[in-house]
Coordinates of C-alpha atoms in Angstrom, one line a residue:
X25 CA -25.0 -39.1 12.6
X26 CA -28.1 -41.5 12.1
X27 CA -28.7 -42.7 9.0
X28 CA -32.1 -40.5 8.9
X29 CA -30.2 -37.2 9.4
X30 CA -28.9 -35.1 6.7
X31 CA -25.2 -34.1 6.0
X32 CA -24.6 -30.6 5.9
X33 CA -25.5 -29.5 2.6
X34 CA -22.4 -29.0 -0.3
X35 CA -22.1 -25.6 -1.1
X36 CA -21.1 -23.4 -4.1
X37 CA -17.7 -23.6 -3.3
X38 CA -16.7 -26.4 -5.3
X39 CA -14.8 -26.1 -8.9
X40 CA -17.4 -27.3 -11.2
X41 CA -18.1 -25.0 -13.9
X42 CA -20.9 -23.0 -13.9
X43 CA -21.1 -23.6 -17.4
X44 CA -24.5 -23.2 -19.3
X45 CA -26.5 -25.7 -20.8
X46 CA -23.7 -28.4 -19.6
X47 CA -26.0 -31.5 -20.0
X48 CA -26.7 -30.6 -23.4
X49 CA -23.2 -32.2 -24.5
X50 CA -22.5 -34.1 -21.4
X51 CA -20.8 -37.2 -21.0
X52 CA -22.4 -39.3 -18.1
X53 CA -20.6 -42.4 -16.8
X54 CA -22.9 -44.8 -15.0
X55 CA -21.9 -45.8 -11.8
X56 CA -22.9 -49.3 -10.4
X57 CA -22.1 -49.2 -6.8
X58 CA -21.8 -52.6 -6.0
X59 CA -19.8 -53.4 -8.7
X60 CA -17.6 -50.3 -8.9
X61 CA -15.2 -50.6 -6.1
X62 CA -15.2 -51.9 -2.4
X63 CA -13.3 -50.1 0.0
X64 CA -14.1 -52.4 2.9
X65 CA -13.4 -56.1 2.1
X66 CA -16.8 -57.2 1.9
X67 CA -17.2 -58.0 -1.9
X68 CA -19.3 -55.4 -2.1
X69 CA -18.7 -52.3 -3.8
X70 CA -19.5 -48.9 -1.9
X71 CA -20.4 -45.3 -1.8
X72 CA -16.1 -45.0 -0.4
X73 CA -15.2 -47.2 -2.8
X74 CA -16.6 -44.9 -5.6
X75 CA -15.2 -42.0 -3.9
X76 CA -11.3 -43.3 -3.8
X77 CA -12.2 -43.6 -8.1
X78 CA -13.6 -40.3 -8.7
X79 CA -10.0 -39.3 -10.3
X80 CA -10.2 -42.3 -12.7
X81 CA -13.6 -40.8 -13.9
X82 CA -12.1 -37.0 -14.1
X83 CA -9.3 -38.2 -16.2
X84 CA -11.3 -40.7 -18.4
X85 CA -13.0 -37.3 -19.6
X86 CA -16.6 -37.7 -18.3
X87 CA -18.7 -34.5 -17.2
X88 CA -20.8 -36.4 -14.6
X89 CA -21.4 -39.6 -13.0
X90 CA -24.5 -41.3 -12.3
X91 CA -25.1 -43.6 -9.4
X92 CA -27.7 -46.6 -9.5
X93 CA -29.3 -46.8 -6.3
X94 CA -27.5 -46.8 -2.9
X95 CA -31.0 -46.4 -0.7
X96 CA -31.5 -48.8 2.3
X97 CA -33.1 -51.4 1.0
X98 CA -33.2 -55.7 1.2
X99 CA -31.9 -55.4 -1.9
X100 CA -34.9 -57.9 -3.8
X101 CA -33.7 -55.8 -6.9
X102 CA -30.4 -54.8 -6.4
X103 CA -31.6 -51.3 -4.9
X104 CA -34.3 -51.0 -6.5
X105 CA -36.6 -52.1 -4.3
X106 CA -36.3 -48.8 -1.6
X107 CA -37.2 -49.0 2.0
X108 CA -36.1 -45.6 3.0
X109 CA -35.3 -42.8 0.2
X110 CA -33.0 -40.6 2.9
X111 CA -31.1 -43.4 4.1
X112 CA -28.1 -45.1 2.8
X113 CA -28.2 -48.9 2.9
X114 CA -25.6 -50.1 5.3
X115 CA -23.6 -52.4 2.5
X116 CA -23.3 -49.2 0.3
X117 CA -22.1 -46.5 3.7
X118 CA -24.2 -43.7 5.6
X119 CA -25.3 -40.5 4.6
X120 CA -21.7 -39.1 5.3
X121 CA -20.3 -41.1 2.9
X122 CA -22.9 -39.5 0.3
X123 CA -21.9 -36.1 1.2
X124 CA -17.7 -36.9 1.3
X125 CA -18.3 -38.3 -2.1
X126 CA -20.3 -35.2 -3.6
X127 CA -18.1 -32.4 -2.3
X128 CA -14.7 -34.7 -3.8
X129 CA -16.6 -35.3 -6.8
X130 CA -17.6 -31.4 -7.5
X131 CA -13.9 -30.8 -6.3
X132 CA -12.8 -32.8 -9.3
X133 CA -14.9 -30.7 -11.8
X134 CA -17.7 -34.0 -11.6
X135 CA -21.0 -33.7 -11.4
X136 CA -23.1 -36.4 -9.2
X137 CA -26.6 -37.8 -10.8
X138 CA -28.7 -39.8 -8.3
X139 CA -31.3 -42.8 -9.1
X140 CA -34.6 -42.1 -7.9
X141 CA -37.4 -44.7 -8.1
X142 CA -40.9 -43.6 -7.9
X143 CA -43.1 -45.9 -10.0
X144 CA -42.5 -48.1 -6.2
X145 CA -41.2 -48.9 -3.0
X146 CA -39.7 -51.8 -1.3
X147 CA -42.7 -53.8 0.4
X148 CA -40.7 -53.0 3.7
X149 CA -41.2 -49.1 3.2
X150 CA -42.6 -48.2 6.0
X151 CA -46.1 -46.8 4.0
X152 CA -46.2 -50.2 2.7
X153 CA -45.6 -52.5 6.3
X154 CA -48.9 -49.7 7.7
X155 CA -51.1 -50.9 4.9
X156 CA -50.9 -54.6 5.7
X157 CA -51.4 -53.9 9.0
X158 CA -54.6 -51.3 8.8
X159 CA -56.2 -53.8 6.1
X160 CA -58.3 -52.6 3.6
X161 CA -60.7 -49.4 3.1
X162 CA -57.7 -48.0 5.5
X163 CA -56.4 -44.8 4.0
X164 CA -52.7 -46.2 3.8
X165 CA -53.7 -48.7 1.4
X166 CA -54.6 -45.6 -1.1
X167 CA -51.1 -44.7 -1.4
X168 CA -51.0 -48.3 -3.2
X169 CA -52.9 -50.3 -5.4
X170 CA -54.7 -52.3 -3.7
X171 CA -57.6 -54.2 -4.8
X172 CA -59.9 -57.0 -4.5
X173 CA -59.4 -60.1 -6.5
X174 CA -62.0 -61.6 -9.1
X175 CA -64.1 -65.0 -8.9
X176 CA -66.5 -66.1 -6.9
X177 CA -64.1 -65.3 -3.4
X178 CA -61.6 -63.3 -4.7
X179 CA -59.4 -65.4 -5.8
X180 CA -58.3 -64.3 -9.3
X181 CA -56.0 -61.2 -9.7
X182 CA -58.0 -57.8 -10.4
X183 CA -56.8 -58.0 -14.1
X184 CA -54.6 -59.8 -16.8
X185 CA -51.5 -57.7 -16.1
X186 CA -48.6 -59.4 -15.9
X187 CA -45.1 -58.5 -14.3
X188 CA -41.9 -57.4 -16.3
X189 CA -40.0 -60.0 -14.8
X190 CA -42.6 -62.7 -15.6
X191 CA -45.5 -63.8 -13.9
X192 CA -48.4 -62.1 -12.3
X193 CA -48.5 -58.6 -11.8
X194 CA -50.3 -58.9 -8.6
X195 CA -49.8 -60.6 -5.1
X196 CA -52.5 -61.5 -2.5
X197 CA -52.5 -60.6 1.5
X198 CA -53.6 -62.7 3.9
X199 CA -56.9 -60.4 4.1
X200 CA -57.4 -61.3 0.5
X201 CA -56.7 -58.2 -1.1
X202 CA -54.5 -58.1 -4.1
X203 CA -51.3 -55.4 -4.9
X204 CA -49.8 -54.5 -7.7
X205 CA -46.4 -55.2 -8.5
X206 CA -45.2 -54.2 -12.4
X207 CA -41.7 -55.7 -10.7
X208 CA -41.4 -57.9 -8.7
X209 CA -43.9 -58.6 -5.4
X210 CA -41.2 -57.1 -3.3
X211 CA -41.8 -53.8 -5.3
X212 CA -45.4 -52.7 -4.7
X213 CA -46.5 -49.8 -7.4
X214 CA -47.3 -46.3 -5.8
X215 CA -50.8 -44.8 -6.3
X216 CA -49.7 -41.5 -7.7
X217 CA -53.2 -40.5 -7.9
X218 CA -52.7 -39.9 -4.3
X219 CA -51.6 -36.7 -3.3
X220 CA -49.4 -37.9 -0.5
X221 CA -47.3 -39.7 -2.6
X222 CA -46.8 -36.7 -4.6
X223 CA -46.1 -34.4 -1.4
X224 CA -43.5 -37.0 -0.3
X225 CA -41.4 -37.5 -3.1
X226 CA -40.9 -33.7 -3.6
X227 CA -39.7 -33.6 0.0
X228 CA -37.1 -36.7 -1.5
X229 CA -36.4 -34.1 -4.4
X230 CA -35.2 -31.7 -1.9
X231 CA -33.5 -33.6 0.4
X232 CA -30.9 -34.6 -2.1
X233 CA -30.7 -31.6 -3.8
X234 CA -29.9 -29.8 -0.4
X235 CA -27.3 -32.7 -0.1
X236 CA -25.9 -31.0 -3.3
X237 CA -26.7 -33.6 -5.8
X238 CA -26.9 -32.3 -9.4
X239 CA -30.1 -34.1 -11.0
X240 CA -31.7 -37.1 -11.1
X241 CA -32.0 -40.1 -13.5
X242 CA -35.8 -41.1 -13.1
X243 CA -36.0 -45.1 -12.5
X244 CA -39.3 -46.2 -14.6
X245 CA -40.1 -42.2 -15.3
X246 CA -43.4 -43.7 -17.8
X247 CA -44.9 -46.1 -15.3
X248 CA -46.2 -43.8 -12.6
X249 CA -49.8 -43.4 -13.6
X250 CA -51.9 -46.1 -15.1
X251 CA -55.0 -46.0 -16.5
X252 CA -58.5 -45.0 -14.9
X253 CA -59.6 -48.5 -13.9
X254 CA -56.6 -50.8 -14.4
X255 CA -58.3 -52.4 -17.9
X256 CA -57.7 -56.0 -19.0
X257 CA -54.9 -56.1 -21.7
X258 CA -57.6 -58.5 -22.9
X259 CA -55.2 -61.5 -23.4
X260 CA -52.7 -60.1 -25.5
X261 CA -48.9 -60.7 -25.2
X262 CA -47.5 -58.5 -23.2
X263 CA -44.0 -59.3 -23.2
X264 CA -43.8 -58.6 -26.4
X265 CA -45.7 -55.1 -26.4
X266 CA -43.9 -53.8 -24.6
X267 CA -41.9 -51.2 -26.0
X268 CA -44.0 -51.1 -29.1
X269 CA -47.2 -49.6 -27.9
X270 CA -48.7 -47.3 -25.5
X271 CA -50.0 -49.9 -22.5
X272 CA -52.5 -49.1 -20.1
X273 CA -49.8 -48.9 -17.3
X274 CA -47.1 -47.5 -19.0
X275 CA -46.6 -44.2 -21.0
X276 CA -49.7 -43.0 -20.1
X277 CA -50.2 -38.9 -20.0
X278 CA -50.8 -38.4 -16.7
X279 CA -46.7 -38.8 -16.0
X280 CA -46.4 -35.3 -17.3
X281 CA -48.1 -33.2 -15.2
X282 CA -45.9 -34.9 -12.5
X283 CA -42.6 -34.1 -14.1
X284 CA -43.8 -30.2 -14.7
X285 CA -44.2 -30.1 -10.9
X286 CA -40.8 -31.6 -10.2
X287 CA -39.1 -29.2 -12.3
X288 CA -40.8 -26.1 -10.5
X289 CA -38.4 -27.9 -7.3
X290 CA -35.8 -28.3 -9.7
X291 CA -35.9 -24.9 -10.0
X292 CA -35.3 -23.6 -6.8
X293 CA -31.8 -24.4 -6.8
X294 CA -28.7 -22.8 -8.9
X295 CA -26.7 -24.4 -10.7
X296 CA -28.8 -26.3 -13.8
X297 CA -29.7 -29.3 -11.5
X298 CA -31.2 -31.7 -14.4
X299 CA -33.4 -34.5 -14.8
X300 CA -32.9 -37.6 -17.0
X301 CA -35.7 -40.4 -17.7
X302 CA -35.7 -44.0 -18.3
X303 CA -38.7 -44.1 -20.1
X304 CA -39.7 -47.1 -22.3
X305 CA -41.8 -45.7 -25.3
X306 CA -43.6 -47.4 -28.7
X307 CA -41.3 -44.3 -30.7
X308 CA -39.1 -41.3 -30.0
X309 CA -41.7 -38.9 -30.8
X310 CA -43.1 -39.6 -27.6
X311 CA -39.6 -39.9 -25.8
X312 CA -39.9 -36.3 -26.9
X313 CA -42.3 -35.6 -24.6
X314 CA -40.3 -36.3 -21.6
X315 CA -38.3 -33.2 -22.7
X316 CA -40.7 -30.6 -23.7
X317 CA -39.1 -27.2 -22.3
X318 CA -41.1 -27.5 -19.1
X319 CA -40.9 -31.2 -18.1
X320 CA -37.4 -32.9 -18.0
X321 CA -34.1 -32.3 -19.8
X322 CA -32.8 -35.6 -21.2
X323 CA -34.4 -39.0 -21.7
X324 CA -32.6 -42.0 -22.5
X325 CA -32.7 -43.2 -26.1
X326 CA -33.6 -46.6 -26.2
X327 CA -34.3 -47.3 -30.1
X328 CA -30.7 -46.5 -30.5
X329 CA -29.6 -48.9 -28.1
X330 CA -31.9 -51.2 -29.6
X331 CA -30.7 -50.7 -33.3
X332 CA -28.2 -53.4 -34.7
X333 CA -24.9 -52.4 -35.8
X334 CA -26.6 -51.8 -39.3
X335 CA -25.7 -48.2 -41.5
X336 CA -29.0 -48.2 -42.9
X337 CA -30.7 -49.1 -39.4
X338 CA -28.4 -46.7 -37.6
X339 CA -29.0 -43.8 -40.0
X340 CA -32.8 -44.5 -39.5
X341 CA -33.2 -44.1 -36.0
X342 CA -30.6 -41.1 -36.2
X343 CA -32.7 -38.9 -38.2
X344 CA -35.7 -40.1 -36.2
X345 CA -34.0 -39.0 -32.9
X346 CA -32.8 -35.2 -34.3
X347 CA -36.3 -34.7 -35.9
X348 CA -38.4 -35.9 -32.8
X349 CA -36.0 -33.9 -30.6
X350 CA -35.8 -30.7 -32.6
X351 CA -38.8 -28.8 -31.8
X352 CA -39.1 -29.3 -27.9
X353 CA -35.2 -28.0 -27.9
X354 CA -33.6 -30.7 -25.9
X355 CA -30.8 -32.6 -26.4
X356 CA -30.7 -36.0 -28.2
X357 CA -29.1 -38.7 -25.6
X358 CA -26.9 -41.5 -27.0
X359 CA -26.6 -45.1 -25.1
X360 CA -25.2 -48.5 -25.9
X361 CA -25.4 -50.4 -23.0
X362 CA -26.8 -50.3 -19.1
X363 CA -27.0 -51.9 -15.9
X364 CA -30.6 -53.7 -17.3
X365 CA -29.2 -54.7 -21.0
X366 CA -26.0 -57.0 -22.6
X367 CA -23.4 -55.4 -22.9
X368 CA -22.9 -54.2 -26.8
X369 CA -19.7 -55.8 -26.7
X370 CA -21.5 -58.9 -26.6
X371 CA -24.6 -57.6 -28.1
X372 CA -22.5 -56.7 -31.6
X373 CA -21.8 -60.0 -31.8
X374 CA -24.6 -61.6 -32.0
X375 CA -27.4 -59.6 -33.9
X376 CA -29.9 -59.3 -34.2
X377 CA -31.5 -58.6 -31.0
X378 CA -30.0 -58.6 -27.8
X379 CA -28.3 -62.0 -27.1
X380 CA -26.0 -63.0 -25.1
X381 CA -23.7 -66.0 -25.9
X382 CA -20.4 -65.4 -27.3
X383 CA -19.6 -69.0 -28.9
X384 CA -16.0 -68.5 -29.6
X385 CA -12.8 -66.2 -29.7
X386 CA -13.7 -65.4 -33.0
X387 CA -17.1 -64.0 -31.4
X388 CA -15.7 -62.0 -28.6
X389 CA -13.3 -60.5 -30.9
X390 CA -16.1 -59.3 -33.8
X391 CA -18.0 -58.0 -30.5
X392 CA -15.1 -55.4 -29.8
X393 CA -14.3 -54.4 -32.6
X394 CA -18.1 -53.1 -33.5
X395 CA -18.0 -52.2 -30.3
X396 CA -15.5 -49.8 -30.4
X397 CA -16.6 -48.4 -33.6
X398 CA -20.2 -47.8 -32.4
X399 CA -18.7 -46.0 -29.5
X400 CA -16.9 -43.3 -31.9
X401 CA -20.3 -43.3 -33.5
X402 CA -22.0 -42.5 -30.7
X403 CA -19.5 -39.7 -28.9
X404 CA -19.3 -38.1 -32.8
X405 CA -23.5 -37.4 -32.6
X406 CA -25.3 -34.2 -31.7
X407 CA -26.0 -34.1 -28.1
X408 CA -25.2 -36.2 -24.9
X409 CA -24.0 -39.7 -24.0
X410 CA -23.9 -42.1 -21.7
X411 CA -21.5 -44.5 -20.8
X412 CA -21.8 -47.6 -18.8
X413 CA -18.9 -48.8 -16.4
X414 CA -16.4 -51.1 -18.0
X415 CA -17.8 -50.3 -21.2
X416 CA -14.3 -48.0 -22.2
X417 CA -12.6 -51.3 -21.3
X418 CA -15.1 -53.0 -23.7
X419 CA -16.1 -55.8 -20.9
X420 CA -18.1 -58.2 -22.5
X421 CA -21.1 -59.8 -20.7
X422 CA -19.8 -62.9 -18.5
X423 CA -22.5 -65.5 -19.5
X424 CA -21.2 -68.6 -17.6
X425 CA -22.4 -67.6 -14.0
X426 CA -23.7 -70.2 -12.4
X427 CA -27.1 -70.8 -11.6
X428 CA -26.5 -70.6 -7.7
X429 CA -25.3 -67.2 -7.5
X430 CA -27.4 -65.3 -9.7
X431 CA -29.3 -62.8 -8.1
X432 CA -31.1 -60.8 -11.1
X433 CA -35.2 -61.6 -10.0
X434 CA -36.1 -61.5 -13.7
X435 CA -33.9 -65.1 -13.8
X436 CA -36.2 -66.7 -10.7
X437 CA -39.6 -65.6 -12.6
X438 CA -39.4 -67.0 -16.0
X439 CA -36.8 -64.8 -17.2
X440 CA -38.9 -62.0 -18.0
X441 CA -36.8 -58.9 -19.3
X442 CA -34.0 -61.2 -20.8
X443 CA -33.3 -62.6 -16.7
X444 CA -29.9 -62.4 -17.5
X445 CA -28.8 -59.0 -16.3
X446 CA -26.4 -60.5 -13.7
X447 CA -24.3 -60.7 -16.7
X448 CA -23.5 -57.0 -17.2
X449 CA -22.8 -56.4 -13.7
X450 CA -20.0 -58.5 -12.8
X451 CA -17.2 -56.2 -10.4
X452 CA -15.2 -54.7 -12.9
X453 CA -11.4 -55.3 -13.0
X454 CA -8.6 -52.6 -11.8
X455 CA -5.7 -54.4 -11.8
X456 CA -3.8 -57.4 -13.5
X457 CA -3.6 -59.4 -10.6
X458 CA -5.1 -59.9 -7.4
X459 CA -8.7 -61.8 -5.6
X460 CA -10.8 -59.6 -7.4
X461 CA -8.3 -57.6 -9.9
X462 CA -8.3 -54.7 -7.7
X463 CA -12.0 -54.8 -6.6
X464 CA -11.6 -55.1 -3.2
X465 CA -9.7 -57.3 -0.8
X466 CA -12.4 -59.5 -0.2
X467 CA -13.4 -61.4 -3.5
X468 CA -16.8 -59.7 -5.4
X469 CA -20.4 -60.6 -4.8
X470 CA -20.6 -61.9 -8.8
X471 CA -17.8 -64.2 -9.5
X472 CA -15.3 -62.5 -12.2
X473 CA -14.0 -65.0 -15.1
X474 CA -10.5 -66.1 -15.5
X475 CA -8.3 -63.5 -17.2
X476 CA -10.8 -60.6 -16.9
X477 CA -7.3 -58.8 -15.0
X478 CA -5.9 -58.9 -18.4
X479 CA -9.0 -56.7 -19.5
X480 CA -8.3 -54.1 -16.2
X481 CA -7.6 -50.4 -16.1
X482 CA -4.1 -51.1 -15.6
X483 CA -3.2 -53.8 -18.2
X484 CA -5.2 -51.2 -20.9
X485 CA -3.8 -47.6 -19.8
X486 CA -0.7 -46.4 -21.6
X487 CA -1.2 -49.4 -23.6
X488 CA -1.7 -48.0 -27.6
X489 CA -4.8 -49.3 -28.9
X490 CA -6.5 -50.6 -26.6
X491 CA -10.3 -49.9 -25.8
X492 CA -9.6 -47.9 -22.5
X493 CA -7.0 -45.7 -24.4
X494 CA -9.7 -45.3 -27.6
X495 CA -12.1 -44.3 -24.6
X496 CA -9.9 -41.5 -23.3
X497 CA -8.9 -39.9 -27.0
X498 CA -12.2 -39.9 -27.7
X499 CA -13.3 -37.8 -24.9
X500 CA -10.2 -35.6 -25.2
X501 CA -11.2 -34.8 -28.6
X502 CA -15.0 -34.2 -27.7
X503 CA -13.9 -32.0 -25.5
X504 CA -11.9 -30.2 -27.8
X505 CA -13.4 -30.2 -30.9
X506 CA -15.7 -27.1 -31.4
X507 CA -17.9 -29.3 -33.6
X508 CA -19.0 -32.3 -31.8
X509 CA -21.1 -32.1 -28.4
X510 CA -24.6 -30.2 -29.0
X511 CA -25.9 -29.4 -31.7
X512 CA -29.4 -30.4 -34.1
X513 CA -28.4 -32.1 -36.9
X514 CA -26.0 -33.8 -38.9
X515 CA -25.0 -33.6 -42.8
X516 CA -25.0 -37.4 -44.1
X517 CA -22.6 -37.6 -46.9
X518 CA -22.7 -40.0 -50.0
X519 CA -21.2 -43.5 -48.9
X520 CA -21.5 -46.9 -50.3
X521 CA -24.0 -49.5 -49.0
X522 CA -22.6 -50.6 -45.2
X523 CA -21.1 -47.5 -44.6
X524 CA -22.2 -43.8 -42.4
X525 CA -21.0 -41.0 -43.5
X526 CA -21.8 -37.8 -41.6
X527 CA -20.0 -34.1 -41.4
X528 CA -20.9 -31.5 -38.6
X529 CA -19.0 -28.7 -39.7
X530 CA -15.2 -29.2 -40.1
X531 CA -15.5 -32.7 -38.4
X532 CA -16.6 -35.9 -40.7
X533 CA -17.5 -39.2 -38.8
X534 CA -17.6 -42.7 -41.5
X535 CA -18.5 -45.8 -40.0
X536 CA -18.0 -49.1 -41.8
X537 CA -20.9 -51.8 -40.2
X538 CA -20.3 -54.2 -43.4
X539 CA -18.2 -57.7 -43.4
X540 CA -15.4 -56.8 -46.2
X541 CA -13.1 -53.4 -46.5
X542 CA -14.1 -50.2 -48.3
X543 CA -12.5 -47.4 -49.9
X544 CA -13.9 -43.8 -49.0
X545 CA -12.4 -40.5 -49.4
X546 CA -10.3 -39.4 -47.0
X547 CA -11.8 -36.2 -45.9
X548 CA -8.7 -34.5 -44.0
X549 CA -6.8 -35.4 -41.3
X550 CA -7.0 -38.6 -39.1
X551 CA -8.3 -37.3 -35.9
X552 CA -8.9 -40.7 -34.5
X553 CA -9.8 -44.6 -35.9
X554 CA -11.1 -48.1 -34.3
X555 CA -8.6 -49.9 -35.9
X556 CA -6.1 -49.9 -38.7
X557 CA -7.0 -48.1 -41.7
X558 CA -4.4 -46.8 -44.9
X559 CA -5.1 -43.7 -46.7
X560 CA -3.6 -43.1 -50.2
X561 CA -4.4 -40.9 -53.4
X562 CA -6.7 -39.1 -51.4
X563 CA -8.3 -41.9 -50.6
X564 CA -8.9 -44.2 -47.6
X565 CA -9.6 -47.9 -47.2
X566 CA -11.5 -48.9 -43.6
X567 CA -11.4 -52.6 -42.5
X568 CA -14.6 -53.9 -41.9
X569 CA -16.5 -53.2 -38.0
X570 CA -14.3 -49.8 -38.1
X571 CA -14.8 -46.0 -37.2
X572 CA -12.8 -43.0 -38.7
X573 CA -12.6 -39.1 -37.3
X574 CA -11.2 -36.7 -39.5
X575 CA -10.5 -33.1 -38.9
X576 CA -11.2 -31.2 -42.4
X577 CA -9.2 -28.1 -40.7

């Protein structure tokens, strides 16, 4: 079968439940296919490689799994530069490796999430290679922004715009035209004022979802439209905007009418298919509106990953999230680290911000153990969560790569977005020993460091206390709990500066972020804890960087 044909489509015969609402509580683990597993020896991880770990993710406790981009592509940006959006890059399988891996996965009780990237294409995308050729007033150059350039011949950029991963956000043809690139020049933006570009990525909506996938995590879901004329920032920073206002090619209203379409697709099929967007916004309010009843049903909540390991700060952006969330009805969704961001492992120890050098043992070890106290934070809130691979084996980021084998484009254009991603998507380890710990056969395309086998899914399971066994109780108890998963609100209870306290029914959550130990009540039974804690008199003392579940049953 060619890689431009379609598998047969997976049917309702699989043993995921039917149940309603699932994504309103869902745990979804984030696949990274080239760093997951490699089936083949290459160093590459792969679409069978993922498929011979499904039963890892079933018994971690996970409802779904989502998998970064596996498109064919020449991988500028790891994937997310996409040639062909029906085809399956070579180094990741073919399309019947896609469709092996969705039926196991629904066999397993999994559900499979797929990146889609609209905001652009790969400049090798065929609709990309025909506007170079026709040159310019053709009508494939519409589909794209294509402009020409200021000064006296063209030869200044059509605005001030500048690209996320540094530099200019526009590159000039030989015809002198200019194209816009919010990436890098290998990922020319899509005109989605163009109605063929609309047109074609609902066909890519129903391609997959007749391949049986069960929703879609929406790469850049607030870029798509950008404002009527392209205006001049006017010489502002925009680096450091970003994130913290609406800019003229991000955020903008337009998206929405887009994602009302999509869902009318979305509806076609059984089975509550979702959506979920990565969308960059000045304030949760407007994450809201990603979600309203008829757009999408999740969006990534990136103030919270944002937040420091700070009760006061945490609390803050908690309330913010329920309140903002509450009257379009969707879920709040919880994340602490990505594919694009430091690992929080690493991130907790250094705030604030998001840096990424651990200086000493000492570092690595305060890094964990916030690490896994924010994680029992973050599975105890209302709602659903993502989790990021190697993050339940609390990896932190590997920040000694060396210059030549980097591949992140942000690091080759004046580290715009941090450059250092890399870093977070090193091969995770399976075993103790081995050329990769378990990877593959044939090393890893990312170097892994010296003793990351002693971090592996088989040094930590079975192993009492360690971060892949807190991972797994954790889900368990989600799972069994009738009060955590969905659900509005919290109640915050009365806790001394440092400390978050919160009860959602019989369940109470208390969190200590501060430096020294604290005595709180002990509010039942000990359901689960981040570290060592003593309980006497009715009372409870948590070490500092540590998380407490009790059961009030």
């Amino acid at each position: 079968m060619s890689q431009q044909q379609s598998a047969a489509p997976a049917t309702a015969t699989t043993t995921v439940a039917r149940r309603r609402d699932w994504w309103r509580d869902a745990v979804i683990y984030q696949v990274y296919p080239r760093s997951f597993a490699d089936s083949n020896g290459d160093g590459m991880g792969d679409l069978e490689g993922v498929r011979s770990r499904l039963p890892y993710l079933r018994d971690l406790g996970v409802d779904a799994v989502w998998l970064s981009p596996f498109y064919a592509s020449p991988q500028a940006d790891a994937g997310y530069d996409v040639a062909d959006y029906r085809a399956v890059d070579p180094m990741f399988g073919n399309l019947l490796d896609a469709d092996a891996l969705i039926r196991d996965a629904h066999g397993l009780g999994l559900r499979i999430i797929v990146d889609l990237v609209p905001n652009h294409s790969s400049d090798q995308h065929e609709w990309f290679r025909r506007a170079l050729a026709e040159g310019p007033g053709s009508p494939s150059r519409d589909r794209y922004h294509f402009r020409p350039g200021k000064g006296e011949n063209g030869e200044l950029p059509p605005n001030d715009w500048e690209s996320i991963f540094g530099g200019p956000a526009w590159t000039r043809v030989p015809d002198g035209e200019w194209y816009l690139h919010l990436f890098a020049p290998e990922q020319p933006d899509f005109n989605w004022e163009h109605p063929a570009v609309g047109d074609e990525f609902r066909s890519i909506l129903r391609f997959w979802l007749d391949m049986g996938v069960d929703g879609f995590r929406i790469d850049v879901a607030h870029g798509l439209v950008k404002a009527e004329g392209l205006p001049d920032l006017g010489g502002a920073d925009q680096l450091k905007l970003l994130g913290n206002d609406v800019m003229p090619f991000f955020d903008q209203d337009g998206v929405h009418e887009i994602y009302r379409q999509w869902r009318h697709v979305l509806d076609e099929y059984a089975g509550e298919r979702i959506f979920v967007a990565e969308a960059w916004t000045p304030t949760v309010e407007r994450t809201a509106n990603y979600v309203r009843p008829d757009e999408l049903h999740q969006a990534f909540n990136f103030q919270y990953l944002s937040t420091a390991w700070d009760a006061r700060e945490l609390r803050t952006v908690i309330d913010r999230t329920l309140e903002a969330m509450r009257p379009v009805g969707a879920p709040a969704t919880w994340v602490l680290s990505n594919h694009d961001v430091t690992r929080h492992a690493t991130r907790f120890a250094n705030p604030p911000g998001l840096g990424t050098q651990i200086r000493t043992a000492g570092d690595r070890e305060l890094g964990l153990r916030r690490a896994r106290a924010a994680t029992l934070v973050m599975l105890a809130l209302p709602g659903s969560a993502y989790v990021y691979q190697g993050e339940e084996l609390g990896l932190p980021d590997v920040v000694d790569l060396p210059d030549e084998v980097r591949q992140d484009p942000a690091y080759f254009r004046g580290a715009g977005q941090d450059g250092f991603r890399d870093g977070c998507r090193v091969p995770i380890p399976w075993t103790r020993e081995g050329s990769s710990y378990g990877f593959g056969d044939g090393g890893s395309w990312l170097p892994q460091p010296a003793g990351w086998g002693e971090l592996s899914i088989e040094a930590q399971s079975g192993e009492a206390g360690s971060t892949l066994e807190l991972y797994r109780a954790a889900l368990h108890l989600r799972r069994t709990q009738a009060d955590l998963g969905a659900g509005e609100s919290v109640e915050w209870l009365r806790a001394a500066d440092g400390v978050l306290a919160f009860r959602r029914g019989e369940f109470v959550c208390v969190a200590n972020t501060g430096g020294e130990s604290v005595t709180t009540p002990a509010y039942g039974r000990v359901l689960l804890a981040s570290g060592e804690i003593t309980e006497a008199d009715g009372e409870a003392k948590l070490p500092a960087d540590t998380a407490v579940w009790w059961t009030t049953a």
